PDB file of C-alpha atoms in Angstrom:
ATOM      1  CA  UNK A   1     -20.834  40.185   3.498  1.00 49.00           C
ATOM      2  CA  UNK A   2     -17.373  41.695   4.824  1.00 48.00           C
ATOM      3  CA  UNK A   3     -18.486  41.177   8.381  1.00 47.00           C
ATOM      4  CA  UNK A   4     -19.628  37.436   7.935  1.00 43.00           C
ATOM      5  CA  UNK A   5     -16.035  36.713   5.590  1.00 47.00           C
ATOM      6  CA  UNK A   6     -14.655  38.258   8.830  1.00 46.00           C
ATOM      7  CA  UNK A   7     -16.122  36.184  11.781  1.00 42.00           C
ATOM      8  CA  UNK A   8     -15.480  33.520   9.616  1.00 46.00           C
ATOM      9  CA  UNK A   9     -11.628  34.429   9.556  1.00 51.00           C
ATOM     10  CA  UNK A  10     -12.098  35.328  12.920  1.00 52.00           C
ATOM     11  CA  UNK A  11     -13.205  31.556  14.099  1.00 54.00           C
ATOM     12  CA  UNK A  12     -10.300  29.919  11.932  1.00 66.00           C
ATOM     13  CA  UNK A  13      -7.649  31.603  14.004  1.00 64.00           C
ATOM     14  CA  UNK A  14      -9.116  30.796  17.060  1.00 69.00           C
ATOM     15  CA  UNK A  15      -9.886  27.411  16.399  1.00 74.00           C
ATOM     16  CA  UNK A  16      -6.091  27.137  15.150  1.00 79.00           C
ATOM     17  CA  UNK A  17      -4.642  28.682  18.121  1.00 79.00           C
ATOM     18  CA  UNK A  18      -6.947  26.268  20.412  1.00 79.00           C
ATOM     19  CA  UNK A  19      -6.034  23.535  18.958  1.00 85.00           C
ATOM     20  CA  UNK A  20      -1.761  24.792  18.766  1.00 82.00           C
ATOM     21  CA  UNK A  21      -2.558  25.067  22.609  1.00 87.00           C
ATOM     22  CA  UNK A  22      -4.094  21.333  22.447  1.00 88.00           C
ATOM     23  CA  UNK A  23      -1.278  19.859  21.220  1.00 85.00           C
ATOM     24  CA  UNK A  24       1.042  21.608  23.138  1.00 84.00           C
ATOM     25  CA  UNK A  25      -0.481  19.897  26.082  1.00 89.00           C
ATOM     26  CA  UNK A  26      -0.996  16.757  25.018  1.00 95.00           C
ATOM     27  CA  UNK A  27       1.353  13.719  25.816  1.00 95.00           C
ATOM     28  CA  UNK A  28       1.228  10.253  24.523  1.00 96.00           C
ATOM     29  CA  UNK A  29       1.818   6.961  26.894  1.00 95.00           C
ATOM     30  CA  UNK A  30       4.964   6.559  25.795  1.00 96.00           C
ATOM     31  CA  UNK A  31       5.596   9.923  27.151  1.00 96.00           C
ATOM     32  CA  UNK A  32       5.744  11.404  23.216  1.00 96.00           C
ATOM     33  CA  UNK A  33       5.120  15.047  23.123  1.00 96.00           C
ATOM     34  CA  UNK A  34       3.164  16.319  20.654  1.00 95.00           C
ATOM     35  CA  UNK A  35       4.341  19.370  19.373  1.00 92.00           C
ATOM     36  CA  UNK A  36       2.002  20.609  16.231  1.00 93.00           C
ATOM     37  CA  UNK A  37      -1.159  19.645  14.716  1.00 94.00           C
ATOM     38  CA  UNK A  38      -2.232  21.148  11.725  1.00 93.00           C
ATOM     39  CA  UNK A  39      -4.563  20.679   8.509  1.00 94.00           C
ATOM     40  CA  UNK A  40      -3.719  22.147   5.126  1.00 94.00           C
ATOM     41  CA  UNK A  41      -3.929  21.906   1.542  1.00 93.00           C
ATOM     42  CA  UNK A  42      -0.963  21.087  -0.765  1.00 87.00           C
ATOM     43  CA  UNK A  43       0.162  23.206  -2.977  1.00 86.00           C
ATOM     44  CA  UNK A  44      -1.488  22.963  -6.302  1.00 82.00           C
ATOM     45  CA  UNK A  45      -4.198  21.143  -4.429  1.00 82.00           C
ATOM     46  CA  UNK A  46      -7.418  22.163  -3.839  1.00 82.00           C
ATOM     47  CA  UNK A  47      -9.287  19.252  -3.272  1.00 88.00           C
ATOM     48  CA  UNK A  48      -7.765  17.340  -0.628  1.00 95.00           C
ATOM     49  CA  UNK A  49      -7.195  18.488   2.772  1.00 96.00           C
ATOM     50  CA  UNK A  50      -3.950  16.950   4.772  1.00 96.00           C
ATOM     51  CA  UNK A  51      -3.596  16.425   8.482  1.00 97.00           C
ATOM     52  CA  UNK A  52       0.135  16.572   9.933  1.00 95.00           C
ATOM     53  CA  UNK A  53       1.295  16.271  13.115  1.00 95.00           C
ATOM     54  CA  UNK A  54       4.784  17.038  15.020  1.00 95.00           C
ATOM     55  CA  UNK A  55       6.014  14.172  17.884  1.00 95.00           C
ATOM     56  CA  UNK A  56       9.249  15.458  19.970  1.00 96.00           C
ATOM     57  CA  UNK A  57       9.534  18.181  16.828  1.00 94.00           C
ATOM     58  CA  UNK A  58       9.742  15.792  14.275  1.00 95.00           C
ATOM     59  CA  UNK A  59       7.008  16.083  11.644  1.00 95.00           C
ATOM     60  CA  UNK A  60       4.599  13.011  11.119  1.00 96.00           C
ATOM     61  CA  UNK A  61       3.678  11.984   6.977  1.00 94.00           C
ATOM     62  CA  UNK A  62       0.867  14.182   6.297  1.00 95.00           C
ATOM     63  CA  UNK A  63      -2.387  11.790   5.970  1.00 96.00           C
ATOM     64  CA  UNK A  64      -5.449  12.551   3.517  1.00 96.00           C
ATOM     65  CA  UNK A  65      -8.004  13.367   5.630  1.00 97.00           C
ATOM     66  CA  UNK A  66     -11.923  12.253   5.708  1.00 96.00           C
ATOM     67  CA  UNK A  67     -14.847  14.875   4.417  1.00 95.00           C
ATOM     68  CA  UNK A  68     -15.837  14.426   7.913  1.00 97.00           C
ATOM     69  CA  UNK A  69     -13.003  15.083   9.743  1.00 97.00           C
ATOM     70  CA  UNK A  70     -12.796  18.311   8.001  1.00 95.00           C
ATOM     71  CA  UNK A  71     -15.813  19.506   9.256  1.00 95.00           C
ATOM     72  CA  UNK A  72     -15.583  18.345  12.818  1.00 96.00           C
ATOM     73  CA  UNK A  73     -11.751  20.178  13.297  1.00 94.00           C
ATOM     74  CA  UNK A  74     -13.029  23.682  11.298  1.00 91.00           C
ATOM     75  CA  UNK A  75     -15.875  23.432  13.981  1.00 92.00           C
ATOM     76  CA  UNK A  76     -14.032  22.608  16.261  1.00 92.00           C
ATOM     77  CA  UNK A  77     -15.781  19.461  17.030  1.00 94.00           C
ATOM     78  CA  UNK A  78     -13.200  17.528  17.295  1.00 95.00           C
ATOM     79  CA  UNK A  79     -10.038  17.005  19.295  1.00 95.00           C
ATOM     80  CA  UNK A  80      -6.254  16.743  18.846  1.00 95.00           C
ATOM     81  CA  UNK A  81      -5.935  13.663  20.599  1.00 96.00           C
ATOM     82  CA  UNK A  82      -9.069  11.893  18.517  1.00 96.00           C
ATOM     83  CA  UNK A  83      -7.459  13.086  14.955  1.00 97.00           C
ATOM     84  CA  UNK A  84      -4.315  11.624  15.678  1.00 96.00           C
ATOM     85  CA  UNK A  85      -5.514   8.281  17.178  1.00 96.00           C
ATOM     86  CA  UNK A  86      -7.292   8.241  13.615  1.00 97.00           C
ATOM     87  CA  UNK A  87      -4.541   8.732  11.531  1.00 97.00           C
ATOM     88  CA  UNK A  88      -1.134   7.942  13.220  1.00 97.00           C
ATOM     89  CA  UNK A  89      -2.945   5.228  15.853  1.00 96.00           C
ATOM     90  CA  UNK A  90       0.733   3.279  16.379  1.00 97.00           C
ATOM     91  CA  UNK A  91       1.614   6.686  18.077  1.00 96.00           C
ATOM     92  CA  UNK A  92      -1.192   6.477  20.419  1.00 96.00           C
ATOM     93  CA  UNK A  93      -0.606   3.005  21.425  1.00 97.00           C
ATOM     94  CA  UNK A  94       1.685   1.763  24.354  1.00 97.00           C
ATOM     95  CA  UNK A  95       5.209   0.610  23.018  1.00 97.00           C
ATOM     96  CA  UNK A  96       6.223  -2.492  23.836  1.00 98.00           C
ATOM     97  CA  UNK A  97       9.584  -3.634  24.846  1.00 97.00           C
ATOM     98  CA  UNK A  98      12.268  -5.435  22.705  1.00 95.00           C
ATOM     99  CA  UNK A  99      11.934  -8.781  24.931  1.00 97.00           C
ATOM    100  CA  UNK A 100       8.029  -8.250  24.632  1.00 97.00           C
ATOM    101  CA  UNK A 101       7.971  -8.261  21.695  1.00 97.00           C
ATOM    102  CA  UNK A 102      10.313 -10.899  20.201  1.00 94.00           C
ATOM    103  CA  UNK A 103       8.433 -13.498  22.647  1.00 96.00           C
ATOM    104  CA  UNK A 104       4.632 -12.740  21.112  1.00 97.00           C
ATOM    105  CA  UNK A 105       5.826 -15.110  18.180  1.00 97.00           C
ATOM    106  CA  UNK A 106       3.408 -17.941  18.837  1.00 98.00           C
ATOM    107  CA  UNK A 107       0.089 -18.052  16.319  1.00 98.00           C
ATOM    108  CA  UNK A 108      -3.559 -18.898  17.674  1.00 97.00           C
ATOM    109  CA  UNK A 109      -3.486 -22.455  16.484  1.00 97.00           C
ATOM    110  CA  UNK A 110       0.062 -22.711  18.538  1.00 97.00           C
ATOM    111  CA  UNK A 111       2.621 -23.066  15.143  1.00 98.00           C
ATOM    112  CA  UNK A 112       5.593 -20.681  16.273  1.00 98.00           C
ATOM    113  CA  UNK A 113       6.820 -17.889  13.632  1.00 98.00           C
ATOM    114  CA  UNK A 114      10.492 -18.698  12.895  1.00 98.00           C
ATOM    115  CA  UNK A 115      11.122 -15.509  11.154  1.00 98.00           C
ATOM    116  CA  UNK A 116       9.233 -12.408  10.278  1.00 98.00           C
ATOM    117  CA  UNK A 117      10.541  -9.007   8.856  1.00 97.00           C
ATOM    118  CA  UNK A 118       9.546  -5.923   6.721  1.00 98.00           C
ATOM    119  CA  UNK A 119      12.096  -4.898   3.837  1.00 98.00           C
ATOM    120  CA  UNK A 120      11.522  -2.245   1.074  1.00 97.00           C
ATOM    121  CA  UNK A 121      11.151  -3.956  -2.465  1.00 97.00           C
ATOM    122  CA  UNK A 122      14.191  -3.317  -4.400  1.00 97.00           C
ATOM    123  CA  UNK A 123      14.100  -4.662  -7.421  1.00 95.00           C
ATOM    124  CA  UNK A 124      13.582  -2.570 -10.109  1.00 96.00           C
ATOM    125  CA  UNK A 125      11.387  -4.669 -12.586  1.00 96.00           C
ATOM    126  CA  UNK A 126       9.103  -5.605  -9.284  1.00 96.00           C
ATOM    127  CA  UNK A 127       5.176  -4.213  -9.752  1.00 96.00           C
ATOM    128  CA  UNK A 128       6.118  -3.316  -5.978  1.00 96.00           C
ATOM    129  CA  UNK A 129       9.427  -1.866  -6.307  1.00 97.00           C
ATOM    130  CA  UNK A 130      10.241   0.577  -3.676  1.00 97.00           C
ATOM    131  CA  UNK A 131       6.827  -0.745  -1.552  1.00 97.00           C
ATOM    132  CA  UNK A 132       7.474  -1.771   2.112  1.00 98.00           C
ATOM    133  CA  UNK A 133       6.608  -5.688   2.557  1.00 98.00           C
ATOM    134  CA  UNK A 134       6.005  -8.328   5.348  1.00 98.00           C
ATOM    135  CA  UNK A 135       8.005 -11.180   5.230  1.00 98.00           C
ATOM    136  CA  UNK A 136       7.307 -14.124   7.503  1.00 98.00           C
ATOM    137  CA  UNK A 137       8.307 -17.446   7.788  1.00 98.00           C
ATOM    138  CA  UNK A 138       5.780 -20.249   9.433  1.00 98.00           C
ATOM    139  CA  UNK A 139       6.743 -24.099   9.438  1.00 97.00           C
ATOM    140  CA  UNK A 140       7.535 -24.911   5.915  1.00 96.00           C
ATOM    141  CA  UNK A 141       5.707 -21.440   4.517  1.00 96.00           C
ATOM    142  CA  UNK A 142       7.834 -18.371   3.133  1.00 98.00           C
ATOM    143  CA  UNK A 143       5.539 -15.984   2.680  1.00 98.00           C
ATOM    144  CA  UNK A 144       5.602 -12.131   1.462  1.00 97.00           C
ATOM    145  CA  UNK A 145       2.870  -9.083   0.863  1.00 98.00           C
ATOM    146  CA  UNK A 146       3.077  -5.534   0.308  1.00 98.00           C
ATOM    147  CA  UNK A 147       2.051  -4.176   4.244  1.00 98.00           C
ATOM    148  CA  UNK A 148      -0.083  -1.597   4.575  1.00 96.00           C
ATOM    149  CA  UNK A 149       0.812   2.052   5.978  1.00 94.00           C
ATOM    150  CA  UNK A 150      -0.691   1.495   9.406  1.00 94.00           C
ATOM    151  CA  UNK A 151       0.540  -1.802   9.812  1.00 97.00           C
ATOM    152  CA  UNK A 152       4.015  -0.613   9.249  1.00 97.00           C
ATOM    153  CA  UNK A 153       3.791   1.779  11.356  1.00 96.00           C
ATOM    154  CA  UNK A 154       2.684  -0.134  14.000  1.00 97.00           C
ATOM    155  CA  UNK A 155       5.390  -2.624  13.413  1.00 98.00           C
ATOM    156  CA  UNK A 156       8.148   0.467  13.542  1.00 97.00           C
ATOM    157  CA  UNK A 157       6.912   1.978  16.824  1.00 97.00           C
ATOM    158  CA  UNK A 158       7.149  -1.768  18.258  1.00 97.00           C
ATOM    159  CA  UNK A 159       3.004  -1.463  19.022  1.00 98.00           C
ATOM    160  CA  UNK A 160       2.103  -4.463  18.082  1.00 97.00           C
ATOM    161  CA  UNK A 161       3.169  -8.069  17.726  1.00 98.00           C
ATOM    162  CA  UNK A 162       4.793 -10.574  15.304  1.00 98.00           C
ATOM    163  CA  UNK A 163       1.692 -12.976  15.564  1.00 98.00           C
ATOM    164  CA  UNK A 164      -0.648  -9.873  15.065  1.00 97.00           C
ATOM    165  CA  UNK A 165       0.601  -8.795  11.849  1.00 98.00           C
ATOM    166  CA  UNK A 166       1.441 -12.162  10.786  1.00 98.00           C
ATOM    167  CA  UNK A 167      -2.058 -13.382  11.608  1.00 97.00           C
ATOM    168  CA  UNK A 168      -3.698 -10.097  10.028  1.00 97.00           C
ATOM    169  CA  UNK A 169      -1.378 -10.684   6.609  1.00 98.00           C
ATOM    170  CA  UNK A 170      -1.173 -14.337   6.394  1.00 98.00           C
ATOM    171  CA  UNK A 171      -4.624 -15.533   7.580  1.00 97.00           C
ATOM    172  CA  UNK A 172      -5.439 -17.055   5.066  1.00 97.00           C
ATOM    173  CA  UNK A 173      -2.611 -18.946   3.586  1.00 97.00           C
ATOM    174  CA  UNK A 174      -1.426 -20.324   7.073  1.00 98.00           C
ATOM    175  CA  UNK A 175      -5.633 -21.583   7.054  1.00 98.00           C
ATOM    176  CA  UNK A 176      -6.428 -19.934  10.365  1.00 98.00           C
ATOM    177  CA  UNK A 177      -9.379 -20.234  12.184  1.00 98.00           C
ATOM    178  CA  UNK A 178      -9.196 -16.557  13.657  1.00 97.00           C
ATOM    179  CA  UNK A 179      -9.183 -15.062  10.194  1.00 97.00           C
ATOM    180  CA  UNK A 180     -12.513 -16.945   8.946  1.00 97.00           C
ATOM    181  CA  UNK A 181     -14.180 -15.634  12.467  1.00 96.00           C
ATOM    182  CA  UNK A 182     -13.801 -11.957  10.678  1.00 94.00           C
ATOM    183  CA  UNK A 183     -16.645 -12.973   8.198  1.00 94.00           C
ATOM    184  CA  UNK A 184     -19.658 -13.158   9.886  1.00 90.00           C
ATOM    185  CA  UNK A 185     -23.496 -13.721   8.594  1.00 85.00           C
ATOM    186  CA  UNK A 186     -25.450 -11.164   9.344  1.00 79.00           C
ATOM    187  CA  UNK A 187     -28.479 -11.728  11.916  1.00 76.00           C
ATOM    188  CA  UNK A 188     -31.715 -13.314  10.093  1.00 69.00           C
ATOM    189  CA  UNK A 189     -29.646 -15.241   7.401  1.00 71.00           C
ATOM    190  CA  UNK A 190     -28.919 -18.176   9.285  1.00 63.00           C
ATOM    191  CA  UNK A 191     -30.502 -20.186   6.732  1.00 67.00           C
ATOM    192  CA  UNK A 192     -28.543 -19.240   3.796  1.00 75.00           C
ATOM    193  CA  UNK A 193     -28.185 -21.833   0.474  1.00 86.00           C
ATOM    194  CA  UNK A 194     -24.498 -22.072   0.558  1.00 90.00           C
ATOM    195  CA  UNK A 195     -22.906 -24.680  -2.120  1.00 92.00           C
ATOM    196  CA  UNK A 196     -19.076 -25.428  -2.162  1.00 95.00           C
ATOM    197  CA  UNK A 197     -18.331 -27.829  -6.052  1.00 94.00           C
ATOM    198  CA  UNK A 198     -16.257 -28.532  -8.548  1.00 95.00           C
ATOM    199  CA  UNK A 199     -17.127 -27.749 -12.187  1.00 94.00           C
ATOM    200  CA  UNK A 200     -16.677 -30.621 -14.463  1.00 92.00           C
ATOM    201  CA  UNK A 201     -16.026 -28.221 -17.248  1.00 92.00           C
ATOM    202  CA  UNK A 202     -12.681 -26.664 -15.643  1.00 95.00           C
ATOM    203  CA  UNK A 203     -11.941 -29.021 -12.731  1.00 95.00           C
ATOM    204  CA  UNK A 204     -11.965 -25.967 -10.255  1.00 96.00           C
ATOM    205  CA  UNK A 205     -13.851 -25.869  -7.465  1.00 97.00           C
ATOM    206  CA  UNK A 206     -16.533 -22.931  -6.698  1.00 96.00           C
ATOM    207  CA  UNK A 207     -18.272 -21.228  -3.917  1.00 95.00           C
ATOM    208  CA  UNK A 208     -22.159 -20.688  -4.529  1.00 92.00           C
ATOM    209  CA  UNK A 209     -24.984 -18.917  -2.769  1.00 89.00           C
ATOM    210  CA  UNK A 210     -28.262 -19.695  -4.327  1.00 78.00           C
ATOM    211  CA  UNK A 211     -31.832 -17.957  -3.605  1.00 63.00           C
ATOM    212  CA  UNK A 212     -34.122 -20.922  -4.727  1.00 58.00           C
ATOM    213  CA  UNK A 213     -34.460 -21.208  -8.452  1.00 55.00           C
ATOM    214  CA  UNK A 214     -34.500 -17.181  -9.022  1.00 54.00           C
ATOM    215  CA  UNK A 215     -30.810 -15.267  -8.555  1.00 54.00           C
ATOM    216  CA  UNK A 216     -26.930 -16.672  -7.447  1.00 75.00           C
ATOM    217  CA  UNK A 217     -24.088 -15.788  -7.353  1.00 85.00           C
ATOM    218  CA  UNK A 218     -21.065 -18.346  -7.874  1.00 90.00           C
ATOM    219  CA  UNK A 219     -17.297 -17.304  -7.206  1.00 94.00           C
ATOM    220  CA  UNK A 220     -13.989 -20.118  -7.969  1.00 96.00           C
ATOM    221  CA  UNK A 221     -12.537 -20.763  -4.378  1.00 97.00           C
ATOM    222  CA  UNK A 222      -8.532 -19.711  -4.211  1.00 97.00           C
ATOM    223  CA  UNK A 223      -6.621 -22.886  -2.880  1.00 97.00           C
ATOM    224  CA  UNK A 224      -5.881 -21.615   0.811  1.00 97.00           C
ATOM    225  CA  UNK A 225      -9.437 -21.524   1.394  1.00 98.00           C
ATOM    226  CA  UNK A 226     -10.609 -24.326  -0.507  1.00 97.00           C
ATOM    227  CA  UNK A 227      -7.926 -26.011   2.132  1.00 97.00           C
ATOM    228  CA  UNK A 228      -8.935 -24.226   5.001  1.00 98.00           C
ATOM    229  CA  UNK A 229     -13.005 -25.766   4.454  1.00 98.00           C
ATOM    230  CA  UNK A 230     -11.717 -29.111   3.069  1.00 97.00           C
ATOM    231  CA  UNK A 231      -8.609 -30.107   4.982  1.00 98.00           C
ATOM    232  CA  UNK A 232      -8.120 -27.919   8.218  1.00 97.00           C
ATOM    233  CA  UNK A 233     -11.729 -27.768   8.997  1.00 98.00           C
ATOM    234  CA  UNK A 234     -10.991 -23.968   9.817  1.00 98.00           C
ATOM    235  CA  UNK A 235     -13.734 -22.431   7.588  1.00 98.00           C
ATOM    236  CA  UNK A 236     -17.634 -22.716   7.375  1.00 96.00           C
ATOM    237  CA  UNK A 237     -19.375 -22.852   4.141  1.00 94.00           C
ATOM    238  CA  UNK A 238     -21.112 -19.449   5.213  1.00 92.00           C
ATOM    239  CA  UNK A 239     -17.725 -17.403   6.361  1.00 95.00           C
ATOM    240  CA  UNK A 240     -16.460 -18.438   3.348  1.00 96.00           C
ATOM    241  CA  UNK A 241     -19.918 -16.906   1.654  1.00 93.00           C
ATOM    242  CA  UNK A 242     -19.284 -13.960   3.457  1.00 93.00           C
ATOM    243  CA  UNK A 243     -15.603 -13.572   2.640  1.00 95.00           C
ATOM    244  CA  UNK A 244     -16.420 -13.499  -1.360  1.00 95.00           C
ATOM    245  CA  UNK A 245     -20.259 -12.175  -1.386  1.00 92.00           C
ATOM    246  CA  UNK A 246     -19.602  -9.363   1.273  1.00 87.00           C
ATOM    247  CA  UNK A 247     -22.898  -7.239   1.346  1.00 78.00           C
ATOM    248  CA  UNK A 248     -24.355  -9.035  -1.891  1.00 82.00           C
ATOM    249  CA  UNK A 249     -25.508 -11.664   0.297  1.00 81.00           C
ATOM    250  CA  UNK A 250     -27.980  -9.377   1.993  1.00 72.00           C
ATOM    251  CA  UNK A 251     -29.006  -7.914  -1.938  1.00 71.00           C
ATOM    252  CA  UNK A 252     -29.573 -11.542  -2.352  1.00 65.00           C
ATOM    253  CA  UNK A 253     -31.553 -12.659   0.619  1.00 56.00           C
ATOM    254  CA  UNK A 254     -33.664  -9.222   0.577  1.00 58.00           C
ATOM    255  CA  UNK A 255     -35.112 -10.868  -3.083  1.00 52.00           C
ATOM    256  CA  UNK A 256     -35.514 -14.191  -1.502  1.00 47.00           C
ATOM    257  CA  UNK A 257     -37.898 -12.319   1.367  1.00 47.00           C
ATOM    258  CA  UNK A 258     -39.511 -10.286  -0.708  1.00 46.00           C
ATOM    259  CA  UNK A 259     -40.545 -13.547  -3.086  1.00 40.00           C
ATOM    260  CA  UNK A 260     -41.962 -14.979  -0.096  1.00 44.00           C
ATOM    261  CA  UNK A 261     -43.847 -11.877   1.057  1.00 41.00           C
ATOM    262  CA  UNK A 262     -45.244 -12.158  -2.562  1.00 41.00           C
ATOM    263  CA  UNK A 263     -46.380 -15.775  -2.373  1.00 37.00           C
ATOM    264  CA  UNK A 264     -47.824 -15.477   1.072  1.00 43.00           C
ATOM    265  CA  UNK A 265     -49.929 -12.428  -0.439  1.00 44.00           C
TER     266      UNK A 265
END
């Protein structure tokens, strides 16, 4: 038992002083050195395993890391380079310049973005006080969201563009076509019951995906995308399906095969 405990102690230090040497080497392509990689536990913690990262000797927020991560670095399965394009990505990416980016303002349907920023939430009796947000301003349309850690990040290392993260955030209320392509049917289900109507008994309007007479499923439609399928023409009944039914749709269409497998018997 004492000599497996100690090949086991054995393998952690050299897997940790392989992968010191790893990072030691390894450069980004903005010519970012990467100076430590580690993964630990916090204190108190012994559940959760954290992977941290020094660029130019300045330490990276330590990320929560995946079961299988874990395994792969005490294995030493994976690399330095790979766990750090998973968790920090912005650092991995080519920076763009100020000029580059300030001109990628235009949106895929051609509207330009007349303003876009990210401010921390400061006021106090906000549900999002003290969360970073994306603020972005599109024809006539002021909108706002909380932004998401990666996203910021990518928007403070300059790796992406106004009209990404604008497009990624806003999709939906600017009625873009390039959002809706995200939501795709999957293959054999091209012949999906989808039904788009408004209930007399509210005066809303609902999304519907019916399996003959047997199961549905029926969701109200929010406003952007009832606009988007009604007035823009820049959704389909079935991305919208897929957008609010996700992987039930395939739940329901497995019943509607197996009924016919049934009937055919």
């Amino acid at each position: 038992m004492a000599n497996k405990q100690k090949r086991t102690e054995n393998k952690s230090v050299e897997t940790k002083e392989r992968k010191a040497e790893e990072a030691k080497a390894l450069v980004t392509i903005n010519g970012d050195k990467v100076t430590d990689a580690r993964v630990f536990q916090k204190e108190g913690n012994d559940k959760d395993y954290f992977f941290s990262a020094k660029l130019n000797g300045k330490d990276l927020f330590p990320m929560k890391m995946k079961d299988a991560d874990i395994v792969a670095w005490e294995e030493n399965k994976t690399t330095v380079e790979k766990m750090i394009k998973t968790y920090y990505p912005s650092k991995m990416e080519k920076r763009l310049s100020k000029e580059e980016f300030q001109a990628a303002n235009i949106l895929s349907d051609g509207r330009e973005i007349n303003k876009m920023t990210v401010f921390k939430e400061k006021k106090e009796d906000s549900p999002d006080y003290g969360r970073y947000k994306l603020y972005a301003e599109v024809g006539d349309k002021k909108m706002w969201t909380v932004i998401n850690f990666n996203d910021l990040n990518s928007y403070f290392d300059r790796t992406t563009t106004p009209a990404k993260l604008v497009e990624k955030n806003f999709g939906e209320k600017l009625n873009l076509a390039s959002h809706y392509k995200n939501f795709k049917l999957p293959e054999g289900m091209d012949n999906l019951s989808v039904f788009i109507a408004k209930e007399k008994e509210d005066n809303k309007w609902y999304i519907s995906v019916k399996n003959g007479e047997n199961a549905s499923m029926k969701k109200e439609l929010s406003f952007d995308d009832g606009r988007s399928y009604f007035n823009t023409k820049t959704a389909t009944k079935e991305q919208l399906a897929v957008k609010y039914f996700g992987n039930n749709i395939k739940d329901l269409v497995g019943q509607k095969q197996e009924i016919n497998k049934s009937l055919k018997r």
